[in-house]
Coordinates of C-alpha atoms in Angstrom, one line a residue:
M19 CA 149.4 104.8 92.8
R20 CA 146.1 104.3 91.2
A21 CA 143.6 107.0 92.1
A22 CA 140.6 106.0 94.0
Y23 CA 137.2 105.9 92.3
V24 CA 134.8 108.5 93.4
L25 CA 131.0 108.0 93.2
N26 CA 129.2 110.9 91.6
R27 CA 125.7 111.9 92.5
P28 CA 123.8 109.6 90.2
Q29 CA 125.7 106.6 91.5
K30 CA 125.2 107.7 95.1
V31 CA 121.4 107.9 94.5
F32 CA 121.6 104.4 93.0
V33 CA 123.5 103.0 96.0
V34 CA 121.2 104.6 98.5
C35 CA 118.1 103.4 96.7
A36 CA 119.5 99.9 96.4
A37 CA 120.5 99.8 100.1
I38 CA 117.0 101.0 101.2
F39 CA 115.3 98.5 98.9
L40 CA 117.4 95.5 100.0
T41 CA 117.0 96.4 103.7
A42 CA 113.2 96.6 103.3
L43 CA 113.2 93.3 101.4
I44 CA 115.1 91.5 104.1
I45 CA 112.8 92.9 106.8
A46 CA 109.7 91.9 104.8
E47 CA 111.2 88.4 104.4
A48 CA 112.0 88.1 108.1
T49 CA 108.5 89.2 109.2
A50 CA 106.4 87.5 106.6
G51 CA 105.6 84.6 108.8
K52 CA 103.6 86.7 111.3
F53 CA 99.9 87.4 110.6
F54 CA 98.2 90.3 112.3
T55 CA 94.7 91.7 112.6
A56 CA 94.7 95.1 110.8
F57 CA 91.2 95.9 112.0
D58 CA 87.8 94.3 112.8
L59 CA 85.2 94.3 110.2
P60 CA 81.8 95.8 110.9
F61 CA 80.2 92.8 109.3
T62 CA 81.0 89.1 108.8
L63 CA 82.7 88.4 105.4
T64 CA 82.0 85.0 104.0
L65 CA 84.5 83.8 101.4
L66 CA 84.4 80.3 99.9
G67 CA 82.4 79.2 102.9
V68 CA 84.9 80.6 105.5
E69 CA 83.7 83.5 107.7
F70 CA 86.0 86.4 108.5
D71 CA 85.3 89.0 111.2
A72 CA 88.6 90.9 110.7
V73 CA 91.1 91.9 108.1
I74 CA 94.2 89.7 108.5
M75 CA 97.5 90.4 106.8
T76 CA 101.1 89.3 106.9
A77 CA 103.6 91.6 108.7
G78 CA 105.7 91.6 105.6
V79 CA 103.4 94.2 104.0
I80 CA 104.5 96.8 106.5
A81 CA 107.7 97.4 104.4
F82 CA 105.7 97.7 101.2
P83 CA 105.4 101.5 101.1
V84 CA 109.2 101.7 101.1
T85 CA 109.8 99.2 98.4
F86 CA 107.0 100.8 96.3
I87 CA 108.7 104.2 96.3
V88 CA 112.2 102.9 95.8
T89 CA 111.1 100.6 92.9
D90 CA 109.5 103.5 91.2
V91 CA 112.5 105.8 91.6
M92 CA 114.9 103.2 90.3
N93 CA 112.6 102.4 87.3
E94 CA 112.4 106.1 86.5
Y95 CA 116.0 107.1 86.7
F96 CA 117.9 103.8 86.1
G97 CA 115.6 101.9 83.9
K98 CA 115.2 98.1 83.4
R99 CA 118.8 97.3 83.8
G100 CA 119.3 99.1 87.1
I101 CA 116.2 97.7 88.8
R102 CA 116.7 94.2 87.4
F103 CA 120.2 94.2 88.8
V104 CA 118.9 95.1 92.2
T105 CA 116.1 92.6 91.9
F106 CA 118.5 89.7 91.3
L107 CA 120.8 91.0 94.0
G108 CA 117.8 91.0 96.3
M109 CA 117.2 87.3 95.6
A110 CA 120.8 86.5 96.4
M111 CA 120.6 88.4 99.7
V112 CA 117.4 86.6 100.7
V113 CA 119.2 83.3 100.1
F114 CA 122.2 84.6 102.0
E115 CA 119.9 85.6 104.9
F116 CA 118.4 82.2 105.0
L117 CA 121.8 80.5 105.1
I118 CA 123.0 82.7 107.9
L119 CA 119.9 82.1 109.9
Q120 CA 120.2 78.3 109.5
A121 CA 123.8 78.6 110.9
A122 CA 122.5 80.7 113.8
L123 CA 119.7 78.1 114.4
A124 CA 122.3 75.2 114.3
V125 CA 124.7 76.6 117.0
P126 CA 123.8 75.5 120.6
T127 CA 122.0 77.9 122.8
A128 CA 123.9 78.9 126.0
E129 CA 122.2 78.5 129.3
I130 CA 122.5 82.2 130.0
S131 CA 120.9 83.2 126.7
P132 CA 118.0 85.6 127.3
V133 CA 116.3 84.2 124.2
P134 CA 115.5 80.4 124.5
D135 CA 116.2 78.2 121.6
E136 CA 112.5 77.5 121.0
A137 CA 111.6 81.2 120.8
F138 CA 114.5 81.9 118.4
A139 CA 113.5 79.0 116.2
S140 CA 109.8 80.0 116.2
V141 CA 110.7 83.4 114.9
F142 CA 113.6 82.7 112.5
G143 CA 113.1 79.1 111.6
T144 CA 111.8 79.9 108.2
T145 CA 111.3 76.7 106.1
G146 CA 112.7 76.2 102.7
R147 CA 109.2 76.1 101.3
V148 CA 108.5 79.7 102.6
I149 CA 111.8 80.9 101.1
I150 CA 111.0 79.3 97.7
G151 CA 107.5 80.8 97.8
S152 CA 108.9 84.2 98.7
L153 CA 111.6 84.2 96.1
T154 CA 109.2 83.0 93.3
A155 CA 106.6 85.6 94.2
Y156 CA 109.2 88.3 94.5
L157 CA 110.9 87.6 91.2
I158 CA 107.6 87.3 89.2
G159 CA 106.1 90.4 91.0
Q160 CA 109.2 92.5 90.4
L161 CA 109.7 91.5 86.7
A162 CA 106.0 92.1 86.1
D163 CA 106.2 95.5 87.8
I164 CA 109.2 96.5 85.7
A165 CA 107.6 95.4 82.4
L166 CA 104.3 97.2 83.3
F167 CA 106.1 100.4 84.4
H168 CA 108.0 100.7 81.1
W169 CA 105.0 99.7 79.0
L170 CA 102.9 102.4 80.6
R171 CA 105.8 104.9 80.2
R172 CA 105.9 104.2 76.5
L173 CA 102.1 104.3 76.2
T174 CA 101.9 107.7 77.8
D175 CA 105.0 109.0 76.2
G176 CA 106.7 109.6 79.6
R177 CA 103.7 111.6 81.0
H178 CA 101.5 110.8 84.0
L179 CA 104.0 109.5 86.6
W180 CA 101.2 108.6 88.9
L181 CA 99.7 106.2 86.3
R182 CA 102.9 104.2 85.7
A183 CA 103.7 104.1 89.4
T184 CA 100.4 102.9 90.6
G185 CA 99.4 101.0 87.5
S186 CA 102.5 98.8 87.5
T187 CA 101.9 98.1 91.2
F188 CA 98.2 97.2 90.7
G189 CA 99.2 94.6 88.1
S190 CA 102.2 93.1 89.8
Q191 CA 101.4 92.9 93.5
F192 CA 98.4 90.6 93.1
L193 CA 100.8 88.0 91.6
D194 CA 103.4 88.6 94.3
T195 CA 100.9 88.4 97.1
F196 CA 99.0 85.3 95.8
I197 CA 102.0 83.3 94.8
V198 CA 103.9 83.7 98.1
L199 CA 100.8 82.6 100.1
I200 CA 99.9 79.7 97.9
V201 CA 103.4 78.3 97.8
A202 CA 104.3 78.9 101.4
F203 CA 101.1 78.1 103.2
A204 CA 99.2 75.7 101.0
G205 CA 98.3 72.7 103.3
Q206 CA 98.7 74.8 106.4
L207 CA 95.9 77.3 105.6
A208 CA 92.6 76.6 103.9
F209 CA 92.4 77.8 100.3
A210 CA 89.7 80.3 101.3
E211 CA 92.0 81.7 104.0
I212 CA 94.8 82.1 101.5
I213 CA 92.4 83.9 99.0
A214 CA 91.1 86.1 101.8
I215 CA 94.6 87.1 103.1
T216 CA 95.7 87.6 99.5
L217 CA 92.8 90.0 98.9
F218 CA 93.4 91.8 102.3
N219 CA 97.1 92.2 101.5
Y220 CA 96.4 93.3 98.0
G221 CA 93.8 95.8 99.0
Y222 CA 96.2 97.3 101.5
K223 CA 98.8 97.6 98.9
L224 CA 96.4 99.3 96.5
V225 CA 95.3 101.8 99.1
I226 CA 98.9 102.5 100.1
A227 CA 100.0 102.9 96.5
I228 CA 97.3 105.6 96.0
V229 CA 97.8 107.3 99.3
I230 CA 101.6 107.7 99.0
T231 CA 101.6 108.8 95.4
P232 CA 102.4 112.4 96.6
L233 CA 105.5 111.0 98.2
I234 CA 106.5 109.6 94.8
Y235 CA 106.4 113.1 93.4
A236 CA 108.2 114.5 96.5
A237 CA 111.0 111.9 96.1
H238 CA 111.4 112.7 92.4
A239 CA 111.5 116.4 93.2
A240 CA 114.2 115.8 95.9
I241 CA 116.3 113.7 93.5
D242 CA 116.0 116.2 90.7
R243 CA 117.2 119.0 93.0
Y244 CA 120.1 116.8 94.2
L245 CA 121.2 115.8 90.7
G246 CA 120.4 119.0 88.9
H247 CA 117.7 119.3 86.3
E248 CA 120.0 118.5 83.3
V249 CA 121.5 115.4 84.9
A250 CA 118.1 114.1 86.1
E251 CA 116.5 114.6 82.7
S252 CA 119.4 112.8 81.0
L253 CA 119.1 109.8 83.3
I254 CA 115.3 109.6 82.8
A255 CA 115.7 109.8 79.0
R256 CA 118.4 107.1 78.9
A257 CA 116.4 104.9 81.3
A258 CA 113.4 105.2 78.9
R259 CA 115.6 104.2 76.0
G260 CA 116.9 101.2 77.9
E261 CA 120.5 102.5 78.0
H262 CA 122.8 101.9 80.9
S263 CA 123.0 105.1 83.0
V264 CA 125.0 104.2 86.1
A265 CA 128.2 102.4 85.3
E266 CA 129.5 105.0 82.9
A267 CA 129.1 107.7 85.6
V268 CA 132.3 106.8 87.5
T269 CA 134.7 109.7 87.9
Q270 CA 138.2 109.5 89.3
G271 CA 139.4 111.6 92.2

């Protein structure tokens, strides 16, 4: 009988990171249609002729701190190939989520259902346009983040983790935030409102990226301890060279 494959520690880290990332992505996608008031402004902000008295953001940004940390970890230890694989897998899962939700929306609602059809549809009735906007923004943002992360890694010769973690986020998240809003909500929101929400969301992401930088170092320290210094350094070195560092780590048990 063929022996079962056993995941070793690097593979387990990869699987856990991928699972966390995909879960956060699906949650962000499912909640992106809700706008909320983060806080009231002490002044009236006028942007392109539209006045704002509060900072308004999409609920999808709540999951951002999780994806920020996990994207950095996967970039660092598993390189472009690893994070690109998870990026494209994430796109497939968003489409899968959309199809399942369409099926759930199509089945008739029972009279005893505690959730009426209208309420269910208002929450989960994501339009194809929103999905296209989300996927386009997600793909462009992720690929930009990956490219910037590894460019900064080469530029600094592997030093200054904080710089490549936050620097790649600063460059990529504006594209992600603006594209999803312009594609999904153009015609429904005024252009000034789209720009304002883009800036509010982007500002939030910048602040979060800076504030949780210590958590990036904590995550790296925890993974290094779990993997062992030698294995961790080997993964990081291979990721920096663009070599595949996960598939070859299968052991048989």
